[in-house]
XYZ file of C-alpha atoms in Angstrom:
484
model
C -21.417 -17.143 25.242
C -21.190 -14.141 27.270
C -22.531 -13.158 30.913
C -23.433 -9.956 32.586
C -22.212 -9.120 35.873
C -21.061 -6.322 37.979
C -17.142 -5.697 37.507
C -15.244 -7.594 39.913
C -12.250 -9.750 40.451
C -10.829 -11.114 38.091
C -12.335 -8.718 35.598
C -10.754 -4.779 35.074
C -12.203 -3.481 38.231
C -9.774 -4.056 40.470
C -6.977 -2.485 43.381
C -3.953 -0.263 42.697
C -1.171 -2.329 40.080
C 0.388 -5.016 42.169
C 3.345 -4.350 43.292
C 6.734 -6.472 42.694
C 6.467 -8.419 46.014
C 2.707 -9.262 45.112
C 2.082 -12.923 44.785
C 1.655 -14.590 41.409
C -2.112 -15.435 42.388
C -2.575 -11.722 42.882
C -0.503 -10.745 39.324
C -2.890 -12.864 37.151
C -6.059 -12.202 38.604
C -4.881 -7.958 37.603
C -3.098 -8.601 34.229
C -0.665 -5.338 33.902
C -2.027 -4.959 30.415
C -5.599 -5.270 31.784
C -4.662 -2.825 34.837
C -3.450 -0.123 32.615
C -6.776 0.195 30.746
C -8.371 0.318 33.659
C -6.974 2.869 35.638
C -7.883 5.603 32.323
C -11.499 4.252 32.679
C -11.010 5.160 36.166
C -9.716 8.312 35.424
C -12.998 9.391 33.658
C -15.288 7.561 35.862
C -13.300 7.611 39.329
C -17.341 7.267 40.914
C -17.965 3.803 38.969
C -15.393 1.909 40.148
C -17.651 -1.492 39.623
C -19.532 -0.934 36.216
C -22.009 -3.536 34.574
C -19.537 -5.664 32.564
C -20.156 -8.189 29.805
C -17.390 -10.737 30.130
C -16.935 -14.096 28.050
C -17.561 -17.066 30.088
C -14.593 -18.938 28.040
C -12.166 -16.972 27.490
C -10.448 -16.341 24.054
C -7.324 -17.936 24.757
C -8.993 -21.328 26.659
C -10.972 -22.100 22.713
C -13.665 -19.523 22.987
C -15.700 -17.736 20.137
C -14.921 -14.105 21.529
C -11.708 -12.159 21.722
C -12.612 -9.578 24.118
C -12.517 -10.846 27.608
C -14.434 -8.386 28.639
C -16.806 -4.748 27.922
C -17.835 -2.566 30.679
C -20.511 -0.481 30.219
C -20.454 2.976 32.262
C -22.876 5.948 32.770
C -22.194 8.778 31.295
C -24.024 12.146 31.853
C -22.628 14.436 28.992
C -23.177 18.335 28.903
C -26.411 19.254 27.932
C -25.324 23.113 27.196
C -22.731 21.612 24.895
C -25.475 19.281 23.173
C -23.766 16.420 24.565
C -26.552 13.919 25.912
C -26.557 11.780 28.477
C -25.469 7.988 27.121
C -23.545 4.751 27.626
C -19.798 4.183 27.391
C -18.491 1.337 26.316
C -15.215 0.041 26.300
C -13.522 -3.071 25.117
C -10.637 -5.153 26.554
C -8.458 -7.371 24.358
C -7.330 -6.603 21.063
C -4.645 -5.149 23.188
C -2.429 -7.285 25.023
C -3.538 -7.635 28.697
C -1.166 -10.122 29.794
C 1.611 -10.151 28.326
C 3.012 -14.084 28.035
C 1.970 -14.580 24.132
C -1.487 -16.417 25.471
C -3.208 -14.176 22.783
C -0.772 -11.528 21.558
C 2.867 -11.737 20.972
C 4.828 -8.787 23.001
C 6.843 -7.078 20.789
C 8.089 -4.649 22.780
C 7.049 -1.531 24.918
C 7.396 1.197 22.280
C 5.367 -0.082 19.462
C 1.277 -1.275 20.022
C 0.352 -3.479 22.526
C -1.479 -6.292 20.666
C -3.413 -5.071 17.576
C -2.944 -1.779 19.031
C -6.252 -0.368 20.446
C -9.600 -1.122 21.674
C -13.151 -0.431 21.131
C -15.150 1.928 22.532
C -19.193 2.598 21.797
C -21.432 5.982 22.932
C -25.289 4.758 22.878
C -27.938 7.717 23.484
C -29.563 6.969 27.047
C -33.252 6.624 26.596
C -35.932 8.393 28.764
C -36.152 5.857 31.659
C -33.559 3.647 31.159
C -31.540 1.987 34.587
C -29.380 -0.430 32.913
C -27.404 -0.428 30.147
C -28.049 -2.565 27.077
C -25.892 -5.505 26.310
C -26.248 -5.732 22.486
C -23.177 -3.093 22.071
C -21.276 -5.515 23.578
C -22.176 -8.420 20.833
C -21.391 -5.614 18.124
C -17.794 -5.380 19.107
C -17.036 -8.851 19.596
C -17.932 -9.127 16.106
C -15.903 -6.483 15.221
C -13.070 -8.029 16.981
C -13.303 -11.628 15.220
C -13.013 -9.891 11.915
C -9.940 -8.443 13.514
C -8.324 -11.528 14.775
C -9.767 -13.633 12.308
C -7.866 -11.347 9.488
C -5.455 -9.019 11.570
C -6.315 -5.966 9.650
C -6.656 -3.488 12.334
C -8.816 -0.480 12.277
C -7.886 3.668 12.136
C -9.602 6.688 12.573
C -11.855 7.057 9.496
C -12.693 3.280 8.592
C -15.752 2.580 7.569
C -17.947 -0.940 8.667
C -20.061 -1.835 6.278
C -22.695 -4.124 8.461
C -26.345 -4.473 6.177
C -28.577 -4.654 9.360
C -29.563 -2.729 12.172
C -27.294 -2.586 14.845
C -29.488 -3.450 17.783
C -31.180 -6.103 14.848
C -34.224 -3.603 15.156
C -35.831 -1.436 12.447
C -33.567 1.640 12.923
C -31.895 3.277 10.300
C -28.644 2.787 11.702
C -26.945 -0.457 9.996
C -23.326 0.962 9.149
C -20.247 2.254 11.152
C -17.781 4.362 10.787
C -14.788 4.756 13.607
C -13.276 7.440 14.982
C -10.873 8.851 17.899
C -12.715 8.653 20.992
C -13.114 12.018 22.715
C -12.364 11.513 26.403
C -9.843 8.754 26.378
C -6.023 9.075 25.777
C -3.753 6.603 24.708
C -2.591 4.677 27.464
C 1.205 3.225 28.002
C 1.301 -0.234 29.321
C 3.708 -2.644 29.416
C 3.481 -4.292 26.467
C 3.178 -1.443 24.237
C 0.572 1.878 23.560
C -3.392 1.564 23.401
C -5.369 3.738 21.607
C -9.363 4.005 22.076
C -10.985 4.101 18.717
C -15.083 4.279 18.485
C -17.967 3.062 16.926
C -19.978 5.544 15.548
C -23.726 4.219 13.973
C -24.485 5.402 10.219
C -27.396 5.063 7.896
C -26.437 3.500 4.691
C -26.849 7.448 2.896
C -24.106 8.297 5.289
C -21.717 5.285 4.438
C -22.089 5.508 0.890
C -21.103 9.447 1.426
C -17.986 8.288 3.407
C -17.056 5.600 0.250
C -17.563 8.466 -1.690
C -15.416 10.764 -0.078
C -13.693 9.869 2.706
C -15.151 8.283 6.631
C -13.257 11.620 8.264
C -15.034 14.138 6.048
C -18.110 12.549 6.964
C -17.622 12.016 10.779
C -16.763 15.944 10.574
C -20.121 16.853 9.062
C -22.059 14.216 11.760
C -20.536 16.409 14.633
C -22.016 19.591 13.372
C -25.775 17.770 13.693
C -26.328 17.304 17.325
C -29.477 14.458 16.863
C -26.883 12.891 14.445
C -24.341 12.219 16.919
C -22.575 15.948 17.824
C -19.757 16.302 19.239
C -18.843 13.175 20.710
C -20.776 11.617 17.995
C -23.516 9.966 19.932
C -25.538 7.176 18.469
C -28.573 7.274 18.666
C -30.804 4.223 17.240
C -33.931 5.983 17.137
C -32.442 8.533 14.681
C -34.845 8.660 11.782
C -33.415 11.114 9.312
C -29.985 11.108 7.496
C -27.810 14.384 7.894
C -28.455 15.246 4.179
C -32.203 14.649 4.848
C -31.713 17.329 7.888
C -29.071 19.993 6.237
C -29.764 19.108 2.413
C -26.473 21.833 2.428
C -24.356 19.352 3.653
C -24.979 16.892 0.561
C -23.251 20.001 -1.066
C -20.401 19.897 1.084
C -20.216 16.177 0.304
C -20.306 16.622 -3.832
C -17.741 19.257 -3.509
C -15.501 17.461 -1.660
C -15.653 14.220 -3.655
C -14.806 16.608 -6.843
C -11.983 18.202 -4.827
C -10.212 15.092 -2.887
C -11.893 12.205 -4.784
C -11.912 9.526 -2.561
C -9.569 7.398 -0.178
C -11.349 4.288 -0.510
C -8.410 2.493 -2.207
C -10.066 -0.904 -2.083
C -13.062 -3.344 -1.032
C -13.318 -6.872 -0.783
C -16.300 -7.750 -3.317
C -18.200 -10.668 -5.208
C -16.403 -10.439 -8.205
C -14.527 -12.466 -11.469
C -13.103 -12.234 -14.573
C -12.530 -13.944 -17.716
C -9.728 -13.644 -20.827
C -11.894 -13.539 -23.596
C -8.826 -13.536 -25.539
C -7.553 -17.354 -24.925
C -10.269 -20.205 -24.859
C -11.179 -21.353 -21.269
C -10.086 -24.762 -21.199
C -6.350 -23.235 -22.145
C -4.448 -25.282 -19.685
C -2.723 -22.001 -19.213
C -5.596 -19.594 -18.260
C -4.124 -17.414 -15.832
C -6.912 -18.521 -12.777
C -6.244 -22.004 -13.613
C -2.326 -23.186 -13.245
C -1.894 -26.212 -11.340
C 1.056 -28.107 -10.050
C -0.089 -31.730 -9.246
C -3.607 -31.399 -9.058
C -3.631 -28.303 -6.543
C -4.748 -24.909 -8.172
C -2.294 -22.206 -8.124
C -3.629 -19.525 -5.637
C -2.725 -15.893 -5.304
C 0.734 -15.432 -4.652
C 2.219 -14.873 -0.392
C 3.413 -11.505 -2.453
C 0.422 -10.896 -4.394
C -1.488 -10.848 -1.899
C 0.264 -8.849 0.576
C -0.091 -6.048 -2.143
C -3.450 -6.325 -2.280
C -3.779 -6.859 1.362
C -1.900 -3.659 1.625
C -3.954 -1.741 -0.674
C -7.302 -2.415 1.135
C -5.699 -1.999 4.973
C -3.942 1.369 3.858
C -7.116 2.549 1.449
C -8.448 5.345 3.595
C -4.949 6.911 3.547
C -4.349 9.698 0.787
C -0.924 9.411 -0.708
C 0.439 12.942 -2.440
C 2.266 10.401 -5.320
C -0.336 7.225 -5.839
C 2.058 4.548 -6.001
C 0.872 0.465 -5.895
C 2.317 -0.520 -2.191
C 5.631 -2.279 -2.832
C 6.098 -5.691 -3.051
C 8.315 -7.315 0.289
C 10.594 -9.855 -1.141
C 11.372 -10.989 2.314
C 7.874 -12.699 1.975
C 6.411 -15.185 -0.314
C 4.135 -18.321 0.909
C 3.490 -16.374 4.196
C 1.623 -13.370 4.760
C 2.402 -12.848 8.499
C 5.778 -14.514 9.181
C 5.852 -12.123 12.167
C 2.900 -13.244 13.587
C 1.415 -16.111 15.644
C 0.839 -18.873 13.297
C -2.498 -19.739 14.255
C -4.126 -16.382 12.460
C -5.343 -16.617 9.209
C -5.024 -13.441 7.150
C -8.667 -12.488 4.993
C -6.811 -12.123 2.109
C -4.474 -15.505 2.689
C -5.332 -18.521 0.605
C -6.441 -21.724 2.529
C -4.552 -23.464 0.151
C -1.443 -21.368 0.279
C 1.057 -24.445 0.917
C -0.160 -25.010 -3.338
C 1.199 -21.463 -3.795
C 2.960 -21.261 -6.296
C 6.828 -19.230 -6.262
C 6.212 -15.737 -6.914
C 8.934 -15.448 -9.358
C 7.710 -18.477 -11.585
C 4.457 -16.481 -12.010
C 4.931 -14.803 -15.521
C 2.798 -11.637 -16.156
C 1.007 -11.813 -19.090
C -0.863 -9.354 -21.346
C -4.582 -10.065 -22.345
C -6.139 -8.596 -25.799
C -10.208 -9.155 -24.221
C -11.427 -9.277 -20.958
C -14.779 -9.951 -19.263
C -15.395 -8.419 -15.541
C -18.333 -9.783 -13.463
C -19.579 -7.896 -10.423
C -22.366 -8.715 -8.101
C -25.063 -5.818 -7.592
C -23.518 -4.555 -4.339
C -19.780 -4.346 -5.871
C -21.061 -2.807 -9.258
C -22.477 -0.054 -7.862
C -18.980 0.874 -6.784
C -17.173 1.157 -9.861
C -19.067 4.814 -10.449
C -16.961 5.497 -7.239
C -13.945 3.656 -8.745
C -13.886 5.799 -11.578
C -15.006 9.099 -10.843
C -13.169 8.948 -7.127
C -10.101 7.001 -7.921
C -9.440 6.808 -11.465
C -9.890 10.653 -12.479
C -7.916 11.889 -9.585
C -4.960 9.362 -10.687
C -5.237 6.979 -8.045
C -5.864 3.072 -7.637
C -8.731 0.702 -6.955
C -8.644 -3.111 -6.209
C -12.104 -5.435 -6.129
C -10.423 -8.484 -4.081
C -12.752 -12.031 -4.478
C -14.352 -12.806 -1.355
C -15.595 -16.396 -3.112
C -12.875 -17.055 -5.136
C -8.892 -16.773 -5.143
C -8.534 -13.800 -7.301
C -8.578 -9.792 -7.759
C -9.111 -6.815 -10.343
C -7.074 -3.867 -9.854
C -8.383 -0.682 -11.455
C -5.149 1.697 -12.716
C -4.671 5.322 -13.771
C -1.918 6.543 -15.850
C -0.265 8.368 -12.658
C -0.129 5.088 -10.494
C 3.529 3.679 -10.335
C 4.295 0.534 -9.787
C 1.467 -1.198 -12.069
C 2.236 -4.207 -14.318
C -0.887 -3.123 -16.635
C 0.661 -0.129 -19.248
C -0.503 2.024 -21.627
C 0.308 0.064 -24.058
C -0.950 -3.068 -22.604
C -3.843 -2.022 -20.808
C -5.288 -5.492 -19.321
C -2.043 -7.294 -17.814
C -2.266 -10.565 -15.784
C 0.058 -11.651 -12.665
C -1.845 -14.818 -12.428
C -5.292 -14.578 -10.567
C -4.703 -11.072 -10.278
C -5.968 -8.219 -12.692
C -4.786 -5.137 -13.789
C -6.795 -2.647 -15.818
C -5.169 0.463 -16.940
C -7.946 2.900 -18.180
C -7.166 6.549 -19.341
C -9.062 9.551 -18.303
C -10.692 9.339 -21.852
C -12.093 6.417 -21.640
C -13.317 6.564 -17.705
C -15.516 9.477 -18.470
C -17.092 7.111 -21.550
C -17.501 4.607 -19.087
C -18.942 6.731 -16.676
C -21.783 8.161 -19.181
C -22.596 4.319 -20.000
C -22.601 3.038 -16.185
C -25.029 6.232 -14.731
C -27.570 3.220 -14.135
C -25.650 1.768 -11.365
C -25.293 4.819 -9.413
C -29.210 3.557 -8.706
C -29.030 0.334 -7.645
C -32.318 -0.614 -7.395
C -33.774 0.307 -10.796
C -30.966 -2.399 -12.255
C -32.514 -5.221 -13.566
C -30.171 -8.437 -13.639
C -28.087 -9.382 -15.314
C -27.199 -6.386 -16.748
C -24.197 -6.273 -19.541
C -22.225 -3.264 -20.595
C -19.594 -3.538 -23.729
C -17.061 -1.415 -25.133
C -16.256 -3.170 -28.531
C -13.737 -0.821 -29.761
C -11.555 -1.270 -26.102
C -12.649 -5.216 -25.423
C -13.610 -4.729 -22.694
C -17.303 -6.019 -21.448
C -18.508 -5.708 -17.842
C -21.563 -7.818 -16.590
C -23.628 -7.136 -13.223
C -25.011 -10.468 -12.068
C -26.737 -11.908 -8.906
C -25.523 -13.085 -5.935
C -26.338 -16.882 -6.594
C -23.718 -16.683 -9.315
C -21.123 -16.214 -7.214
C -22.423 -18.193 -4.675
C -22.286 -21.566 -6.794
C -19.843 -23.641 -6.571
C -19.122 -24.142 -10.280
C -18.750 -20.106 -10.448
């Protein structure tokens, strides 16, 4: 639960830092960390010193549902001869460490990020009329910030949100995100470490699927040049009716050319997905997503998955020399050994005290395989292929409803367990295909159909005999079942 209220003690709005005489009642009602944001939000809005803020009414660190203790909301009245409209800032406080005594974040010193790192900020077009800001912006980024704690993969300039639903849970076209810089506010230095301000910007799904494509900063570029599409400071605006390729049909152009130039730097996506060894009978006590010691099933490995947790929290980065991110051998059953104990990583195992020892995993290689997708994660091996694959990079589907993970190889990726020779290779739950450029552009002519979605009928089954490999597109309720 949240309430709305004028900023006041003991929220951000508050006198000059404390000095070192003040009185400890004085120092925690102005947290330093807290203090520090606030004096950049008063440096761009020194005449709203008391903004409408959003705070939660139990706080985080008491055994409340929302991380940020609080979002002010400020006026903001643009530059019209700049086509900058008049609109809404928010601004988040606490994914970054306002306090600094390990309550929420540990402090890890004053050079590196303070807490995760960075905040949130929003910019919502101000409609015709409008005195108050709305509040749902603030409900957006405190689900934005579970995800965050809840899996401690942070967010960087270019990320893309894939939400399914209107933003304001309207009928606007806007249902996606992508995040960016912000444009006013600069890093500030507290004393627990730096703070960076990174936005929300509202997309249509058209827009998302251009950014999967290609890449979220490409795309963010292209929404600045279209000032009802966000401009400059990349503006949302909910009422927005019309994608930017539906406005500038030139800029799908732009898009097409740079997917054939760059590819794409979407290195990874957690997905409905599975897959099966045709090549060994299921109830082979030793199928490779069914070891157990005792009667616990053997999960994805602490160093497994840190690869593959790595792969998806680095996948909008372009490396020059596409290498598989190393394995750390300082870390096996744990995922976050440097971090408070009570986060659970997304990509951790709840069972991961049945883990087994990474290096009593053998890797083994499969003759026939079987991959299942749901519709949603289908319709992104096209991207896998023809974004990834051909420009010799990686791609990794990672189970959301099951302990396991497919890696899709090319022949320039180092650091794969999947060869040439052995193209389908095993490290227990986890997958790798190898697939030469040969063979993706077969597979590419045979999958057209899922670059459109909705004229798919399910299931749908594609096979390639002479490789053994067959790939099935299924519904959601398979996954979804318990016996899947």
């Amino acid at each position: 639960m949240a309430e709305l209220r004028p900023s006041c003690a003991p929220g951000p709005a508050a006198p000059p830092a404390p000095g070192p005489n003040a009185p400890p009642a004085f120092a925690s009602l102005f947290p330093p960390g807290l203090h520090a944001i606030y004096g950049e939000c008063r440096r761009l809005y020194p005449d709203q010193p008391n903004p409408l803020q959003v705070t939660a009414i139990v706080k985080y660190w008491l055994g409340g549902p929302d991380p940020l203790d609080y979002v002010s909301m400020y006026r903001n009245v643009g530059s019209p001869s700049t086509n900058i409209p008049e609109h809404w800032h928010y601004i988040s406080f606490g994914l970054s460490d306002l306090y600094g005594d390990s309550r929420v974040h540990e402090f890890t010193g004053t050079d590196g990020p303070s807490g995760f790192g960075f905040e949130l900020t929003f910019r919502l077009k101000r409609e015709t009329g409008e005195s108050a800001p709305p509040t749902w912006p603030a409900e957006l980024m405190q689900g934005l910030a579970r995800y965050v704690f809840q899996s401690e993969n942070t967010f960087c300039s270019g990320d893309h949100v894939s939400w399914h639903s209107p933003l304001d849970n309207s009928e606007s076209r806007i249902q996606h995100m992508l995040l960016t810089e912000d444009p006013q506010m600069q890093p500030v230095q507290t004393p627990f470490g730096v703070v960076t301000f990174l936005q929300i910007v509202g997309v249509c799904t058209e827009e998302l699927h251009a950014a999967q494509q290609w890449n979220g900063q490409g795309i963010l570029e292209l929404l600045r040049t279209v000032p009802v599409a966000g401009g400059p400071w990349l503006i949302t605006d909910m009422r927005r009716g019309e994608t930017i390729f539906e406005i500038d049909p030139h800029l799908q152009e732009r898009v097409d050319k740079g997917i054939e130039t760059d590819g794409s730097n979407l290195s990874g996506v957690s997905a409905k997905c599975a897959w099966d060894d045709l090549s060994r009978p299921p109830e082979d006590d030793e199928d490779s997503r069914s070891i157990c010691i005792g009667t616990q099933p053997r999960r994805l490995s602490g160093k497994d998955t840190e690869q593959i947790r790595e792969t998806l929290r680095r996948g909008l980065e372009i490396n020059s020399k596409p290498v598989l991110p190393p394995i750390n051998p300082q870390r096996q059953n744990s995922l976050n050994l440097d971090r408070a104990p009570s986060r659970k990583d997304s990509l951790e195992s709840e069972g991961s005290t049945a883990i087994i020892p990474h290096e009593l995993i053998r890797t083994r290689q499969l003759e026939s395989v079987h991959l299942k997708f749901n519709q949603e994660s289908g319709a992104l091996i096209p991207l896998c292929l023809r974004g990834r694959l051909l420009h010799g990079r990686h791609f990794t589907y990672k189970s959301i409803t099951g302990d396991m993970a497919i890696t899709f190889v090319s022949t320039g990726v180092e650091g794969a367990f999947a060869t040439e020779e052995h193209p389908y290779a095993a490290h227990g739950p986890w997958l790798q295909i190898l697939l030469t450029e040969e063979f993706v552009e077969k597979m590419l002519e045979d999958l057209e159909d899922l670059t459109s979605p909705e004229e798919c009928k399910l299931p749908k089954e594609y096979s390639w005999p002479e490789k053994k490999l067959k790939v099935s597109i299924l519904p959601d309720v398979v996954f979804d079942s318990p016996l899947h």
